[in-house]
């Protein structure tokens, strides 16, 4: 269900995703869909910014994204967005960690905005999107397995 939900979110948009999966995924903090979304964001950020990037590029990207959101710009917390990007890239000069002193709603909303924007920019075809989602699911699954093995 989580993979199908992510695909719906990325292809059909947040409104249809919310209609189809909102109730079923409610309260899934740090599990299932939340974990898959985080790893999808990580993969999308690395596609955009790796292998090299500068902090000013991250700031400019977030500022441009907020401009493109128009009236919805307030839904994207710039500090959280910049923190998410730098954290997922493993920036050694950055010591922030999720949720970056933000509430859960702000963090998730920012993740969703970043993920949608990055996927739209990547302009993936159907096969690339399928591989992207499968790779994200594999990363999430591997993290869960490693965590369970450590317990």
GROMACS .gro file of C-alpha atoms in nm:
model
  151
    1UNK     CA    1   0.000   0.000   0.000
    2UNK     CA    2   0.281   0.247   0.083
    3UNK     CA    3   0.441   0.219  -0.260
    4UNK     CA    4   0.104   0.272  -0.429
    5UNK     CA    5   0.038   0.570  -0.201
    6UNK     CA    6   0.373   0.729  -0.289
    7UNK     CA    7   0.310   0.677  -0.660
    8UNK     CA    8  -0.033   0.838  -0.628
    9UNK     CA    9   0.117   1.132  -0.441
   10UNK     CA   10   0.386   1.188  -0.705
   11UNK     CA   11   0.173   1.128  -1.014
   12UNK     CA   12  -0.178   1.241  -0.919
   13UNK     CA   13  -0.093   1.501  -0.657
   14UNK     CA   14  -0.163   1.562  -0.290
   15UNK     CA   15  -0.539   1.611  -0.320
   16UNK     CA   16  -0.605   1.273  -0.481
   17UNK     CA   17  -0.348   1.110  -0.252
   18UNK     CA   18  -0.524   1.253   0.053
   19UNK     CA   19  -0.862   1.136  -0.073
   20UNK     CA   20  -0.739   0.780  -0.138
   21UNK     CA   21  -0.493   0.726   0.146
   22UNK     CA   22  -0.535   1.004   0.403
   23UNK     CA   23  -0.737   0.809   0.658
   24UNK     CA   24  -0.542   0.486   0.620
   25UNK     CA   25  -0.205   0.658   0.665
   26UNK     CA   26  -0.310   0.890   0.946
   27UNK     CA   27  -0.079   0.874   1.245
   28UNK     CA   28   0.201   0.687   1.066
   29UNK     CA   29   0.486   0.892   1.207
   30UNK     CA   30   0.829   0.726   1.158
   31UNK     CA   31   0.685   0.415   0.997
   32UNK     CA   32   0.562   0.287   0.665
   33UNK     CA   33   0.470   0.574   0.441
   34UNK     CA   34   0.666   0.831   0.642
   35UNK     CA   35   0.983   0.627   0.610
   36UNK     CA   36   0.926   0.567   0.239
   37UNK     CA   37   0.865   0.938   0.183
   38UNK     CA   38   1.184   1.029   0.367
   39UNK     CA   39   1.393   0.792   0.155
   40UNK     CA   40   1.225   0.915  -0.162
   41UNK     CA   41   1.315   1.270  -0.059
   42UNK     CA   42   1.672   1.162   0.014
   43UNK     CA   43   1.703   1.003  -0.329
   44UNK     CA   44   1.547   1.306  -0.503
   45UNK     CA   45   1.776   1.549  -0.317
   46UNK     CA   46   2.081   1.347  -0.418
   47UNK     CA   47   1.970   1.343  -0.782
   48UNK     CA   48   1.942   1.723  -0.776
   49UNK     CA   49   2.241   1.822  -0.564
   50UNK     CA   50   2.501   1.543  -0.583
   51UNK     CA   51   2.789   1.495  -0.624
   52UNK     CA   52   2.874   1.854  -0.532
   53UNK     CA   53   2.671   2.149  -0.416
   54UNK     CA   54   2.719   2.466  -0.220
   55UNK     CA   55   2.518   2.596   0.071
   56UNK     CA   56   2.423   2.908  -0.131
   57UNK     CA   57   2.279   2.676  -0.400
   58UNK     CA   58   2.057   2.515  -0.136
   59UNK     CA   59   1.943   2.855  -0.010
   60UNK     CA   60   1.871   2.975  -0.365
   61UNK     CA   61   1.680   2.655  -0.448
   62UNK     CA   62   1.456   2.688  -0.142
   63UNK     CA   63   1.400   3.060  -0.208
   64UNK     CA   64   1.306   2.991  -0.571
   65UNK     CA   65   1.073   2.712  -0.464
   66UNK     CA   66   0.899   2.944  -0.218
   67UNK     CA   67   0.861   3.205  -0.493
   68UNK     CA   68   0.707   2.943  -0.722
   69UNK     CA   69   0.460   2.844  -0.450
   70UNK     CA   70   0.316   3.196  -0.451
   71UNK     CA   71   0.048   3.222  -0.185
   72UNK     CA   72   0.137   2.873  -0.063
   73UNK     CA   73   0.494   2.980   0.022
   74UNK     CA   74   0.413   2.993   0.393
   75UNK     CA   75   0.362   2.615   0.385
   76UNK     CA   76   0.733   2.564   0.312
   77UNK     CA   77   0.949   2.648   0.612
   78UNK     CA   78   1.282   2.762   0.460
   79UNK     CA   79   1.490   2.666   0.764
   80UNK     CA   80   1.340   2.316   0.769
   81UNK     CA   81   1.373   2.279   0.390
   82UNK     CA   82   1.739   2.383   0.392
   83UNK     CA   83   1.802   2.156   0.691
   84UNK     CA   84   1.638   1.858   0.523
   85UNK     CA   85   1.844   1.904   0.209
   86UNK     CA   86   2.173   1.943   0.394
   87UNK     CA   87   2.094   1.657   0.634
   88UNK     CA   88   2.000   1.413   0.357
   89UNK     CA   89   2.317   1.503   0.170
   90UNK     CA   90   2.522   1.423   0.479
   91UNK     CA   91   2.664   1.774   0.502
   92UNK     CA   92   2.949   1.749   0.755
   93UNK     CA   93   2.931   2.121   0.829
   94UNK     CA   94   2.564   2.098   0.931
   95UNK     CA   95   2.474   1.967   1.276
   96UNK     CA   96   2.095   2.001   1.260
   97UNK     CA   97   1.874   1.693   1.282
   98UNK     CA   98   1.509   1.631   1.200
   99UNK     CA   99   1.267   1.775   1.300
  100UNK     CA  100   1.489   2.089   1.306
  101UNK     CA  101   1.295   2.238   1.600
  102UNK     CA  102   0.975   2.228   1.395
  103UNK     CA  103   0.649   2.055   1.473
  104UNK     CA  104   0.563   1.732   1.289
  105UNK     CA  105   0.311   1.900   1.057
  106UNK     CA  106   0.568   2.157   0.942
  107UNK     CA  107   0.830   1.888   0.885
  108UNK     CA  108   0.598   1.663   0.683
  109UNK     CA  109   0.453   1.951   0.483
  110UNK     CA  110   0.805   2.068   0.397
  111UNK     CA  111   0.912   1.715   0.299
  112UNK     CA  112   0.609   1.685   0.070
  113UNK     CA  113   0.669   2.020  -0.100
  114UNK     CA  114   1.036   1.944  -0.156
  115UNK     CA  115   0.968   1.594  -0.285
  116UNK     CA  116   0.703   1.706  -0.532
  117UNK     CA  117   0.918   1.992  -0.660
  118UNK     CA  118   1.226   1.774  -0.701
  119UNK     CA  119   1.034   1.502  -0.884
  120UNK     CA  120   0.869   1.753  -1.117
  121UNK     CA  121   1.211   1.902  -1.195
  122UNK     CA  122   1.364   1.561  -1.257
  123UNK     CA  123   1.098   1.504  -1.526
  124UNK     CA  124   1.113   1.126  -1.488
  125UNK     CA  125   0.947   0.907  -1.747
  126UNK     CA  126   0.726   0.617  -1.637
  127UNK     CA  127   1.011   0.364  -1.613
  128UNK     CA  128   1.238   0.609  -1.428
  129UNK     CA  129   0.960   0.693  -1.182
  130UNK     CA  130   0.896   0.323  -1.122
  131UNK     CA  131   1.268   0.266  -1.055
  132UNK     CA  132   1.283   0.574  -0.833
  133UNK     CA  133   0.995   0.449  -0.617
  134UNK     CA  134   1.133   0.093  -0.605
  135UNK     CA  135   1.479   0.220  -0.506
  136UNK     CA  136   1.324   0.438  -0.234
  137UNK     CA  137   1.128   0.139  -0.102
  138UNK     CA  138   1.445  -0.072  -0.099
  139UNK     CA  139   1.633   0.194   0.099
  140UNK     CA  140   1.348   0.219   0.351
  141UNK     CA  141   1.328  -0.160   0.383
  142UNK     CA  142   1.705  -0.191   0.434
  143UNK     CA  143   1.696   0.075   0.705
  144UNK     CA  144   1.413  -0.106   0.885
  145UNK     CA  145   1.594  -0.440   0.862
  146UNK     CA  146   1.917  -0.290   0.996
  147UNK     CA  147   1.728  -0.132   1.282
  148UNK     CA  148   1.555  -0.461   1.366
  149UNK     CA  149   1.886  -0.649   1.351
  150UNK     CA  150   2.040  -0.398   1.591
  151UNK     CA  151   1.758  -0.448   1.843
   0.00000   0.00000   0.00000
